[in-house]
XYZ file of C-alpha atoms in Angstrom:
613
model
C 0.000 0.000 0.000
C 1.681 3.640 -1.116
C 0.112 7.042 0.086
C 0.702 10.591 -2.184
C 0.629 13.677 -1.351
C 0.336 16.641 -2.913
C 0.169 20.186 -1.241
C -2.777 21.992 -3.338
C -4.486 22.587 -6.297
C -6.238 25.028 -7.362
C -10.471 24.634 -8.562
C -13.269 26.757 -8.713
C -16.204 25.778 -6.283
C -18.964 23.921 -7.739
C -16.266 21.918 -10.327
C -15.202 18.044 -10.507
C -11.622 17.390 -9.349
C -10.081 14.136 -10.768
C -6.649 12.059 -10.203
C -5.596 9.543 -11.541
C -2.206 7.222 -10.856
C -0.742 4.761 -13.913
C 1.634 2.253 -12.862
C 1.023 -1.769 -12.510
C -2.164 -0.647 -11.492
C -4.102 2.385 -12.657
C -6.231 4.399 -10.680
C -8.595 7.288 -10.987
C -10.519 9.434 -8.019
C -12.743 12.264 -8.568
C -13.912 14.850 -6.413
C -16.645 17.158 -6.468
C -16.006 21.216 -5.577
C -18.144 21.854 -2.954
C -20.263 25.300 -3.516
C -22.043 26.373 -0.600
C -24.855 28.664 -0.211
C -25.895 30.598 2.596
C -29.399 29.681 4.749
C -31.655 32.433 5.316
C -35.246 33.431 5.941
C -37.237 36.544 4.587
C -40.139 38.185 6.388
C -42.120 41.565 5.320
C -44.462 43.096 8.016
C -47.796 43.932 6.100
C -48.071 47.261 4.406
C -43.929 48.026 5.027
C -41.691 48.474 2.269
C -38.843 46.833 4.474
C -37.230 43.079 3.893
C -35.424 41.239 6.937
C -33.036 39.085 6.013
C -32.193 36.604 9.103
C -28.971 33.778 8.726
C -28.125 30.673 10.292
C -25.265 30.933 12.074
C -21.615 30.713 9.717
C -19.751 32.863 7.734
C -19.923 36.721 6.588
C -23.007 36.954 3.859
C -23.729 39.485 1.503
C -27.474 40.625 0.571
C -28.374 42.671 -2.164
C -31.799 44.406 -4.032
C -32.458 43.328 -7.278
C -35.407 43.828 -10.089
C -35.570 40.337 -12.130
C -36.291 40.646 -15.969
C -36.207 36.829 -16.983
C -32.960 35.167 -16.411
C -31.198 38.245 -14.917
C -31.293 40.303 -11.688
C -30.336 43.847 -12.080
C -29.089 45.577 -9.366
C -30.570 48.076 -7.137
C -28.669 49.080 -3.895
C -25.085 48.366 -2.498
C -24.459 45.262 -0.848
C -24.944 45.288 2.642
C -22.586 42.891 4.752
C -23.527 40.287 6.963
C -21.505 39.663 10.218
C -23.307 36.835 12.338
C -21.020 37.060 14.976
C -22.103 40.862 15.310
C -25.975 40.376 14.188
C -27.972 37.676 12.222
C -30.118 39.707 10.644
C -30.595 43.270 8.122
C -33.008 45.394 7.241
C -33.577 46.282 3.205
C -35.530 49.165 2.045
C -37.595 48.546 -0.630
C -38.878 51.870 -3.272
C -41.272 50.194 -4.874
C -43.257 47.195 -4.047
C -43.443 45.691 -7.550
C -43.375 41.599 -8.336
C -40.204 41.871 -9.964
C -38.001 43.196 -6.259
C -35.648 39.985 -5.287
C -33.717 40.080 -2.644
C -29.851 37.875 -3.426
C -27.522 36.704 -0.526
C -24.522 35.208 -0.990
C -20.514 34.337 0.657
C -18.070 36.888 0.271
C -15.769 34.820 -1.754
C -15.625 35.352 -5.295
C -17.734 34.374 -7.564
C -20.174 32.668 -4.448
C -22.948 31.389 -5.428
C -26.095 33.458 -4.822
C -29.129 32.316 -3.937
C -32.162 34.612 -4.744
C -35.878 34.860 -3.392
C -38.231 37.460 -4.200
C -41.095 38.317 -1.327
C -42.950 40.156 -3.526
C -43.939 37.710 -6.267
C -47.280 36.913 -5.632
C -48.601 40.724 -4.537
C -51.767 41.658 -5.657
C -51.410 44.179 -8.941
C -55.209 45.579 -7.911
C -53.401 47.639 -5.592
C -49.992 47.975 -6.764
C -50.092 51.702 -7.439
C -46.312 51.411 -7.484
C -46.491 50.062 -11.028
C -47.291 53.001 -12.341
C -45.227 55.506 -9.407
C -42.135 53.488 -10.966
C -42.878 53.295 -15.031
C -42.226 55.765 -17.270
C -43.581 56.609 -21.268
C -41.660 57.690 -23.730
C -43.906 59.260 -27.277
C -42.537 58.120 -30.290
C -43.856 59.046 -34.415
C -45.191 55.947 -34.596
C -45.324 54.194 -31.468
C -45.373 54.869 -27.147
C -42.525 53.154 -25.130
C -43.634 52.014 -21.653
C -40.468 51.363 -19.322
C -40.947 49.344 -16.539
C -38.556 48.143 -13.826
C -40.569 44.550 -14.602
C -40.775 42.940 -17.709
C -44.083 42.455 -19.381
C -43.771 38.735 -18.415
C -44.467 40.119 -14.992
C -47.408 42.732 -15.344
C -49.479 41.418 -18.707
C -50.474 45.137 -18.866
C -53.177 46.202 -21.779
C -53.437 49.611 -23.491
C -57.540 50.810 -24.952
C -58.058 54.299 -25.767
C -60.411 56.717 -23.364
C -61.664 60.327 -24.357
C -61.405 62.453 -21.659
C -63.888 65.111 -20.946
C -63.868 68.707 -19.885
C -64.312 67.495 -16.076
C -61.578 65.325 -16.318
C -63.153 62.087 -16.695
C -61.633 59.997 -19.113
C -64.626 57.968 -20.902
C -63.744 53.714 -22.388
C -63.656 54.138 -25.801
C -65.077 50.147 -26.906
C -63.021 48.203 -28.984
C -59.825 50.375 -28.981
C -57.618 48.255 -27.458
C -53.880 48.907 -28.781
C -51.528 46.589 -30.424
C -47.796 45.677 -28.905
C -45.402 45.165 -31.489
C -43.932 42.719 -29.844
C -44.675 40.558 -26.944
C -41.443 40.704 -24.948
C -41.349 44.604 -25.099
C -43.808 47.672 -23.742
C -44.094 49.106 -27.410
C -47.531 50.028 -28.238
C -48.426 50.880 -32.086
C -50.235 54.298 -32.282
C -49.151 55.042 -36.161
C -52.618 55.628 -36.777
C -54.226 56.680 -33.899
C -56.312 59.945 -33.957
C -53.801 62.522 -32.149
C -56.152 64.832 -30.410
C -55.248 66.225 -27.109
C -58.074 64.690 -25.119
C -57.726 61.267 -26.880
C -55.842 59.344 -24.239
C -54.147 55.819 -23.519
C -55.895 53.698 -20.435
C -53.267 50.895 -19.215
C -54.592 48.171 -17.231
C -52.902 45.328 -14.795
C -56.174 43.405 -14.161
C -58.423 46.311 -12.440
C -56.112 48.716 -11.925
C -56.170 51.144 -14.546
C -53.688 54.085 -14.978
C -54.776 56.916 -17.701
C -51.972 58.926 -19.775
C -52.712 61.580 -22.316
C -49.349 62.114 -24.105
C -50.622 64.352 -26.848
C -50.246 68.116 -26.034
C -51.173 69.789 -29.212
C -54.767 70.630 -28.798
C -55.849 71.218 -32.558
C -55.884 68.123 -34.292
C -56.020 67.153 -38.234
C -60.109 67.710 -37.761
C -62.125 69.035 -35.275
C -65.525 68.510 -34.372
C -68.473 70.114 -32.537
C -71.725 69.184 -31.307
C -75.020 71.229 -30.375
C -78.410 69.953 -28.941
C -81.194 70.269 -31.522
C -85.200 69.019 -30.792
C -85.194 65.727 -32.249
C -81.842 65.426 -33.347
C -77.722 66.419 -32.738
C -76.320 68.597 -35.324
C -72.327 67.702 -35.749
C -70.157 70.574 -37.232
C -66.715 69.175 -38.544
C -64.009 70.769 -40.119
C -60.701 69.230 -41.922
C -58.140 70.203 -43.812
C -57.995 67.107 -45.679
C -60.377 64.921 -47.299
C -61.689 62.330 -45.651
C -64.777 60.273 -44.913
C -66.393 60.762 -41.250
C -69.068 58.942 -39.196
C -71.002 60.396 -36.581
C -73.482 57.777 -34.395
C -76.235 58.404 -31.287
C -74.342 56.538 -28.015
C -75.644 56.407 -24.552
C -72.659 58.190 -21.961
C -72.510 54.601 -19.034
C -69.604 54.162 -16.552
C -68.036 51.590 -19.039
C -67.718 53.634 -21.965
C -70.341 55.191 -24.463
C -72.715 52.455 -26.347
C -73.491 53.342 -29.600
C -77.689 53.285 -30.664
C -79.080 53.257 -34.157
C -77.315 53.610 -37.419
C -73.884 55.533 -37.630
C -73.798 58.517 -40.395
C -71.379 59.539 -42.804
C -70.273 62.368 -45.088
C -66.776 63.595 -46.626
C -65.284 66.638 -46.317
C -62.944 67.524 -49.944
C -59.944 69.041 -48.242
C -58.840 72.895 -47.908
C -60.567 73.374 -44.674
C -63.729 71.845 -45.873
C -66.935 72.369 -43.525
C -69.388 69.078 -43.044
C -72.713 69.290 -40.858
C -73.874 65.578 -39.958
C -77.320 65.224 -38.294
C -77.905 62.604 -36.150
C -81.197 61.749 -34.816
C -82.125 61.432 -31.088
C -84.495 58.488 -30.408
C -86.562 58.638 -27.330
C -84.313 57.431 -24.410
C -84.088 58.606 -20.771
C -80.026 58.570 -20.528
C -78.125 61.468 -21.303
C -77.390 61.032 -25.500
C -74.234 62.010 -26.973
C -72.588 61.324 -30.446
C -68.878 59.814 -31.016
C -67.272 60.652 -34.128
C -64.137 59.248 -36.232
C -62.550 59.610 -39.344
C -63.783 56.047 -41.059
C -61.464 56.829 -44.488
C -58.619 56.870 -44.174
C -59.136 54.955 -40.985
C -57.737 56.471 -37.478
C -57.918 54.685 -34.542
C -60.130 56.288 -31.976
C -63.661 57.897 -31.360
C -64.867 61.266 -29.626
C -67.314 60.856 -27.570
C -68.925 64.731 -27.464
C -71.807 65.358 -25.448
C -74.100 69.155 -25.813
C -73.760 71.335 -23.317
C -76.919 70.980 -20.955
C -75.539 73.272 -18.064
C -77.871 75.703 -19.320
C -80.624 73.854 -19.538
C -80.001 72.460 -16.242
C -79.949 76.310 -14.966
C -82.577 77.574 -16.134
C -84.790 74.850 -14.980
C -83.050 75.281 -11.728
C -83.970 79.284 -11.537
C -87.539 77.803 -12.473
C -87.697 75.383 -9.805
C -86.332 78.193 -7.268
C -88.814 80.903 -8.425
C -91.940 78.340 -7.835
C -91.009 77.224 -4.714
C -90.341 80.561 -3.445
C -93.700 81.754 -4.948
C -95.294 78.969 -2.763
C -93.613 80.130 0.467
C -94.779 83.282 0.037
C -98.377 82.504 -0.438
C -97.819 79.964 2.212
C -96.275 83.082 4.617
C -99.329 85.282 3.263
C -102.028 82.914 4.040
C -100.257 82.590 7.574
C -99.949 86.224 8.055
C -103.425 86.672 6.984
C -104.779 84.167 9.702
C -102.850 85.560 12.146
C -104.229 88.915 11.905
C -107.579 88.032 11.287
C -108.270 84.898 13.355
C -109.397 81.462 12.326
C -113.170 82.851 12.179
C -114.049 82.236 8.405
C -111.374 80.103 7.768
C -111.798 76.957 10.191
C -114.933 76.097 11.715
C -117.444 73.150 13.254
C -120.293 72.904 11.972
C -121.766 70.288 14.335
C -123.329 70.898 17.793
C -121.389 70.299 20.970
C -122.698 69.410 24.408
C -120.003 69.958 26.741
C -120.631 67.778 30.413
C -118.689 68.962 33.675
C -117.402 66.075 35.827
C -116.599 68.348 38.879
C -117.587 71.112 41.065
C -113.796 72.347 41.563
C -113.005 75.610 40.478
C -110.282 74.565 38.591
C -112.104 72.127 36.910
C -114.989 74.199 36.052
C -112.982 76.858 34.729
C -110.631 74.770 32.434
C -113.964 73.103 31.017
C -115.813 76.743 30.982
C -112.186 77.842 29.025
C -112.437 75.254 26.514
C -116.484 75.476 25.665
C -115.381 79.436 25.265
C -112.309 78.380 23.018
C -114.832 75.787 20.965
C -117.629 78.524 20.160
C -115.501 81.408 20.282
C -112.629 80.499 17.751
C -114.414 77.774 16.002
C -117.797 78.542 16.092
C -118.991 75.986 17.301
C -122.831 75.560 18.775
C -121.737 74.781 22.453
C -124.321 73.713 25.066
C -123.584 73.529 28.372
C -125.365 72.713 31.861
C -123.703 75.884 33.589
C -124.495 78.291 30.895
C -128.435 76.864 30.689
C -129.084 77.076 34.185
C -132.368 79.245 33.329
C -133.948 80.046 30.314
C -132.986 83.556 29.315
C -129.285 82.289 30.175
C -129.636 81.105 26.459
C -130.054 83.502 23.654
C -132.519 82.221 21.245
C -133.840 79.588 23.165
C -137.833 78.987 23.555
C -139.460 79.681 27.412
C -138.731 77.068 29.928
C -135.952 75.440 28.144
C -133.127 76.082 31.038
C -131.930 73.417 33.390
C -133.519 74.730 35.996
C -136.864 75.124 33.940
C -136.404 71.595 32.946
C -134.850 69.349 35.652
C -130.995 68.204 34.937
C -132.434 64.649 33.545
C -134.827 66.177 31.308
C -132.645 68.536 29.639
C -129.707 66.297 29.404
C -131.718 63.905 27.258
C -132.765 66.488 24.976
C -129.771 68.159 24.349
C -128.679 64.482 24.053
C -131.228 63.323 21.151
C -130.627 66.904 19.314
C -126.928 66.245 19.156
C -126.248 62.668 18.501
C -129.508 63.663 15.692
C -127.446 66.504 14.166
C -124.054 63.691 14.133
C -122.477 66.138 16.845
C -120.332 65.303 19.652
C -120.810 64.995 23.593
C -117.760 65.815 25.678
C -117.548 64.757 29.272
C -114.308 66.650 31.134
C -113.328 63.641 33.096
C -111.868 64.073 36.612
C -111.409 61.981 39.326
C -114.846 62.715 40.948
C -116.063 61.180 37.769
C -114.244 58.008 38.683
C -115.783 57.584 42.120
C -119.294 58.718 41.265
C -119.273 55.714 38.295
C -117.912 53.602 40.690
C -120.418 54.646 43.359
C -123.284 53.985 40.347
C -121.961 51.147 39.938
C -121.774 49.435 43.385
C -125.192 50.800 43.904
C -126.388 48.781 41.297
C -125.022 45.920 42.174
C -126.546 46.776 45.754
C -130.157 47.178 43.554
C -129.765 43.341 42.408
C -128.889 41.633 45.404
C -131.843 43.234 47.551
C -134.169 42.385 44.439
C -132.645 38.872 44.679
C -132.912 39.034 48.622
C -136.936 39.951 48.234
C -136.213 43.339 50.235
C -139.577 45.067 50.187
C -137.998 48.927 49.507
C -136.375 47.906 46.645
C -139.592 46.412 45.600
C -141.462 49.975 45.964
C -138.494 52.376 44.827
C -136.395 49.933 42.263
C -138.224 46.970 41.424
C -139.489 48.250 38.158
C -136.121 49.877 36.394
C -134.240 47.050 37.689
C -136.630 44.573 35.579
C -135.758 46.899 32.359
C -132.225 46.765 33.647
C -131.532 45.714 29.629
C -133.334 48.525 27.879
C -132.618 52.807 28.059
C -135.782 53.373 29.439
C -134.645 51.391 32.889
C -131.072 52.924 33.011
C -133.728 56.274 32.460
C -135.412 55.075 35.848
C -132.086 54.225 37.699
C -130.536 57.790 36.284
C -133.522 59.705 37.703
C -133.441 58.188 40.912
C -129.631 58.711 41.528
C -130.106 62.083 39.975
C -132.405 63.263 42.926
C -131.988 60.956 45.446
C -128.659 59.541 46.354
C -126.782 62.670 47.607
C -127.704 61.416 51.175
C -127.141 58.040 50.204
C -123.357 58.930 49.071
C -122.949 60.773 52.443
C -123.829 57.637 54.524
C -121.914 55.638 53.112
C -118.790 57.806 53.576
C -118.122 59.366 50.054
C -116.447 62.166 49.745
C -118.583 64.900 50.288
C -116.542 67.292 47.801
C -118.028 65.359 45.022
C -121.670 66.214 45.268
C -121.483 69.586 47.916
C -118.608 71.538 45.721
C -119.563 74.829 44.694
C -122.268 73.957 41.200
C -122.849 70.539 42.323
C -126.838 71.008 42.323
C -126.110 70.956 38.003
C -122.686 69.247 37.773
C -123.645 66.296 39.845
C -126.898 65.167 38.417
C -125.861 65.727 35.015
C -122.991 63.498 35.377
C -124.605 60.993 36.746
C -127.642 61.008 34.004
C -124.622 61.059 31.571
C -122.950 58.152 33.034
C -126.178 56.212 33.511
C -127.312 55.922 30.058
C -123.860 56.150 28.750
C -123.577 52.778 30.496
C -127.235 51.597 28.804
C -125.854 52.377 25.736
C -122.645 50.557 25.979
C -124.478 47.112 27.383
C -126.356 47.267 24.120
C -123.781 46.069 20.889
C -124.118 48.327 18.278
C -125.510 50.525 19.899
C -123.579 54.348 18.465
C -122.976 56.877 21.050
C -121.818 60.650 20.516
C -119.433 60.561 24.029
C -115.884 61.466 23.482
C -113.691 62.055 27.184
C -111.484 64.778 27.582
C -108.673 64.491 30.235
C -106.822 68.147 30.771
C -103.467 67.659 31.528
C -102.939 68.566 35.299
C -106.205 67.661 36.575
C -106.709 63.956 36.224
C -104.885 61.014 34.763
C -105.690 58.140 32.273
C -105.738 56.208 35.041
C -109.254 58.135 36.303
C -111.011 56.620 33.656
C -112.310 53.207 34.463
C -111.734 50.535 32.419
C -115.689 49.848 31.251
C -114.981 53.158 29.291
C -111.775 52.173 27.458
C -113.760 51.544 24.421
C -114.890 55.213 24.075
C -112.893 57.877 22.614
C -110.588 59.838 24.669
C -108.092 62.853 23.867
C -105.967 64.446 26.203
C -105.471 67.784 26.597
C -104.015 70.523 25.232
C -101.978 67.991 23.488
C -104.255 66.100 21.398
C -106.278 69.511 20.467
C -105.624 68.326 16.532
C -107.129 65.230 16.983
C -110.146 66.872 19.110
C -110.788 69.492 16.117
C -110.668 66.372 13.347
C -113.089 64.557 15.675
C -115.553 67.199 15.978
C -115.498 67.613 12.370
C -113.782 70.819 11.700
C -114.197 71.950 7.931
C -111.538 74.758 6.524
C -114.072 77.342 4.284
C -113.037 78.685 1.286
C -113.363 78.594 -2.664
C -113.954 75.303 -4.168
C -110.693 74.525 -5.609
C -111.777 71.328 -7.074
C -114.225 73.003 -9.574
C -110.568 74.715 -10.360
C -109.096 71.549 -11.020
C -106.811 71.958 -8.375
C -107.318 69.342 -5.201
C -103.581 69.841 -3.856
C -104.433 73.055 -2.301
C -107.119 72.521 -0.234
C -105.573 69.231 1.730
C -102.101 71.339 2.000
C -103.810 74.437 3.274
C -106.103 72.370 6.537
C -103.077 70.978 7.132
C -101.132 74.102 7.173
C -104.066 75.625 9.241
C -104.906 73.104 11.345
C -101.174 72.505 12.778
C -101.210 75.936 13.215
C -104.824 76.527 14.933
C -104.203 73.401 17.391
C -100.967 74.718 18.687
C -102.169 78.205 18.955
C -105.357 76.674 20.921
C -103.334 74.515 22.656
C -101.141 77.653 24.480
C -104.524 79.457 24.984
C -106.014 76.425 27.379
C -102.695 76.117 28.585
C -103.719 79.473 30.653
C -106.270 77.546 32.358
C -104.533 74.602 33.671
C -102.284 74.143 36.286
C-alpha cells in the first residue's frame, strides 16, 4: 500500500476534481467542488416596504436588491454585509413594491454562489399603485414606449383608448384596445391613432387602470363640434384634408359610451372643408351624446362629445327656485293673513257640541268653561252647556222654559242628548277623578239594587223593582238615572263618600248631570251596536288616564291641550273657502287644513294652557 501527497491545487467551487495514478495498477478518483450557499429566511411586516433578512449561524453573507427581468437580476442598492457574529439579521428598504423586487444573498468569496428569493412575487397588482409611481412613457412618431422596472412577463399590462372630458373624466372608448409590437417589449403601435389632445391611452394590470394623455397639441387634423337640436344632434366638422367621417347616437354609461341606431357619414374635400352631420335622437331617458371618427382613411379612436346641458339644467333650476319661493310666500301670506284676522271664516265646526262637567272644583270648572269658550268662540262651534243653561234667558234664542232649571238636569240632558247625537255632533264629558268615584259609586249601587231584588227586600220592591226589571233597555237605566239624579246625595254621604263630590260649589247641576250622563252612557254601551256621541277629555294637570275606568276604554278619549288636533278632526272641523276642485286643483285645499290646522291646534293649545295648572 503507497500514500501521495500533494500540497494543493487550485479549482473553482462547484467543479469536478479528478486524479488519476498509472503504474502496474491504474487508478482514478474524482472529487466534487463543494459550492455552498448561505441559509436564510425573509419576512415583510404587512403594508412596510422593508425586507429582513435573518442567517443561520456561519460565515460573513452578503445581501443585495435586485429587479428580475427573466434570467437576470439587475441591481438596485449596495451590498450590505452580513456579520453573524455581530448580528444575524438586516433590514432592506424597498422603493417600490413591484413583483419583480428579489432580494440575493450570498458568501463573500468570489464568484459565491447566490441564492435569490423574491417576497414580492405573488402581490396583488389591484393595488400595486407602485407600477405606475415606478414606469415611465416615452412618445414616439409611430409608437409609445412604456419602461418598466418589470418585464411584461411580470405585469401582462393592456393599453384601450379613453376620451377624456372637460371634467376630467376619461370615458372607455369600446373596442380600442392597442396593439404591442412585440410581446417581450412595452411598445404600443399608435401610427394611426387619432392625435387629439383629449384622446388618451388607459393601461390596465387586471383592475387597476392608470390613464396617460401624451398628446399636447390641442388642434388636431379635424375638429368637431356638437349642439343639442329638438329631435336630433347637429355635428359641425371641419378638416383640412379629405376624408370620410361617421357620426353615431351613443348612450354616456360608466363603461364607456354604447353606440344606438345607425352611424352617419359624409366627406369633407380638403382645404378646410366644412361638413354638418345630423344625427337623430331616439326617445331614451339617458343622457345622449354622439362619437365621431374619421372612417377613411381609418384612425384609430372615437370622440365621444356630449351638448352642453348646463344651461338647460340652470334655467330649470332658476324655475324650480322661483316656484317654490312663490309657494312660500303665499304659504307666509295665508299665515300672516290668519294671524291677523283669526281662524273665524277660515276653520270652523259645523256640528253641535254638548259639553258635560265632571266636577264642582273651580279649577275644573274653569278649564272646562275655558275650553267650551275656546270651541264657540274660535271655532264657532254651537256649544251647550249645563252651567251656561241654568235658566232660560241664560240662552239667547232659546224657547221659554228650556233652562236646566226650567227643565230638571235629567230632562234637559236627554234632549240636548237626542238633538246632538240627531245633528251627528259630539258629547264631551271633562273627566276628573270625581267622575271616577261617582261611576264607581253607580256602579256598586247597582249591584246593591240586584242583590236586595234577589234578597226579596220590600224597599227595593217599591223604589227599584221596576227599572231594575228593564235593567236591559234605556228606558230602565232612564229610571235608575232619575233616581240617583235626585236621590242619592244622602245616600253617598252615609256611606262615607267624599262629600266634595256632590257639595262643591255647582254641584246642584254638575252632579246630576254626570250621573244622568254616566247612567245611560252605560245603557248604551251594554247594548252592541248601539252608536254613542261621548268622546272624554282628560286636561293635563287635573286627572290622569288612570281616572277613567276601564268599562270606558272603548270610548274615545283625547288628552289635553296635546291632542287639540285630533279633538278638532273629531268634531269635524271643515276649513271654508273657494272650491278649488271646480278649479281643477285638489292639492291646495288638503295642503292648506293641514297648514291651518297645525297651526290653529298649537295656537289653541297655548290658549287652554292658561287655564290649567
Amino acid at each position: 500500500m503507497c500514500e501521495l501527497n500533494y500540497s494543493c491545487v487550485k479549482a473553482e467551487a462547484g467543479s469536478s476534481v479528478s486524479a488519476s495514478f498509472i503504474g502496474s495498477i491504474n487508478y482514478t478518483e474524482k472529487y466534487n467542488v463543494p459550492d455552498p450557499v448561505p441559509q436564510f429566511h425573509l419576512s415583510v411586516a404587512p403594508g412596510s416596504r422593508k425586507v429582513n433578512v435573518t442567517l443561520a449561524p456561519g460565515p460573513s453573507v452578503y445581501t443585495i436588491l435586485c429587479y428580475r427581468n427573466e434570467n437576470l437580476c439587475k441591481a438596485i442598492s449596495k451590498p450590505i454585509t452580513i456579520d453573524p457574529s455581530k448580528s444575524l439579521s438586516a433590514t432592506l428598504n424597498v422603493s417600490y413594491l413591484l413583483p419583480c423586487v428579489c432580494v440575493q444573498v450570498y458568501y463573500t468569496h468570489s464568484d459565491a454562489k447566490r441564492v435569490m428569493e423574491c417576497p414580492f412575487a405573488n402581490i396583488s397588482l389591484e393595488a400595486a399603485r407602485d407600477v405606475w409611481l415606478s414606469s415611465e412613457f416615452k412618445l414616439y412618431t409611430d409608437h409609445i414606449a412604456w419602461t418598466s422596472p418589470c418585464s411584461s412577463s411580470y405585469l401582462k399590462p393592456s393599453a384601450a383608448l379613453c376620451w377624456k372630458n372637460d371634467t376630467g373624466l376619461c370615458t372607455p372608448i369600446l373596442n380600442s384596445r392597442l396593439a404591442m409590437i412585440n410581446s417581450s417589449s412595452l411598445l404600443y403601435n399608435i401610427s394611426t391613432l387619432d392625435k387629439h389632445s383629449q384622446m388618451c391611452l388607459q393601461f390596465s394590470i387586471k383592475n387597476n387602470r392608470h390613464v396617460h394623455c401624451p398628446f399636447k397639441s390641442d388642434k388636431g387634423e379635424w375638429e368637431a363640434r356638437v349642439g343639442p337640436g329638438g329631435r336630433s344632434m347637429s355635428v359641425h366638422l371641419t378638416s383640412y384634408a379629405s376624408a370620410i367621417f361617421s357620426a353615431q347616437l351613443c348612450i354616456l354609461q360608466h363603461s364607456g359610451c354604447h353606440s344606438v341606431g345607425d352611424p352617419y357619414s359624409g366627406t369633407t374635400d380638403g382645404s378646410k372643408g366644412d361638413l354638418q352631420l345630423n344625427v337623430p335622437v331616439h326617445t331614451i331617458a339617458e343622457r345622449p351624446c354622439v362619437q365621431v371618427w374619421q372612417s377613411a382613411p381609418a384612425r384609430l379612436g372615437k370622440r365621444i362629445l356630449c351638448p352642453e346641458y348646463t344651461h338647460r339644467r340652470s334655467g330649470m333650476l332658476v324655475a324650480a327656485a322661483l316656484l317654490i319661493g312663490v309657494l312660500l310666500a303665499l304659504l307666509a301670506f295665508v299665515v300672516y293673513k290668519v294671524t291677523k284676522s283669526g281662524t273665524t271664516g277660515w276653520l270652523s265646526i259645523h256640528k253641535p257640541v254638548l259639553l258635560v262637567c265632571s266636577s264642582g272644583q273651580p279649577a275644573h270648572v274653569s278649564a272646562a268653561c275655558a275650553l267650551a269658550s275656546i270651541l264657540q268662540g274660535e271655532l264657532c262651534a254651537a256649544v251647550r252647556m249645563a252651567l251656561w243653561s241654568q235658566s232660560s234667558d241664560r240662552q239667547a234664542g232659546a224657547g221659554a222654559g228650556s233652562g236646566v232649571a226650567d227643565l230638571g238636569p235629567l230632562p234637559w240632558l236627554y234632549g240636548e242628548w237626542d238633538a246632538v247625537q240627531q245633528a251627528q255632533g259630539k258629547l264631551l264629558v271633562v273627566w276628573s277623578p270625581e267622575a271616577k268615584r261617582v261611576f264607581e259609586r253607580t256602579t256598586e249601587q247597582e249591584t246593591q239594587t240586584e242583590r236586595r231584588k234577589r234578597e226579596g227586600t220590600r224597599k227595593v220592591e217599591a223604589t227599584r223593582g221596576k227599572a231594575t226589571d228593564a235593567l236591559d233597555g234605556e228606558e230602565g237605566w232612564r229610571t235608575i238615572a232619575r233616581t240617583l239624579t235626585y236621590g242619592t246625595e244622602k245616600d253617598a254621604l252615609l256611606e262615607g263618600d267624599d262629600p266634595s263630590d256632590v257639595s262643591s260649589e255647582g254641584s246642584s247641576i254638575t252632579g246630576p248631570v254626570l250621573r244622568a250622563t254616566l247612567a245611560r252612557l252605560k245603557g248604551v254601551l251594554r247594548e252592541p251596536g248601539r252608536s254613542h256621541p261621548v268622546v272624554l277629555i282628560s286636561l293635563r294637570g287635573l286627572n290622569h288616564n288612570r281616572d277613567i275606568p276601564d268599562e270606558l276604554r272603548g270610548v274615545p278619549r283625547y288628552s289635553l291641550p296635546g291632542d287639540f288636533r285630533g279633538l278638532i278632526q273629531e268634531l269635524g272641523g271643515i276649513v271654508s273657502g273657494p272650491n278649488w276642485e271646480e278649479l281643477g286643483c285638489d292639492c291646495w285645499p288638503r295642503l292648506r287644513s293641514k297648514v291651518l290646522l297645525l297651526w290653529l291646534a298649537r295656537r289653541l293649545s297655548h290658549q287652554l294652557k292658561t287655564w290649567l295648572p
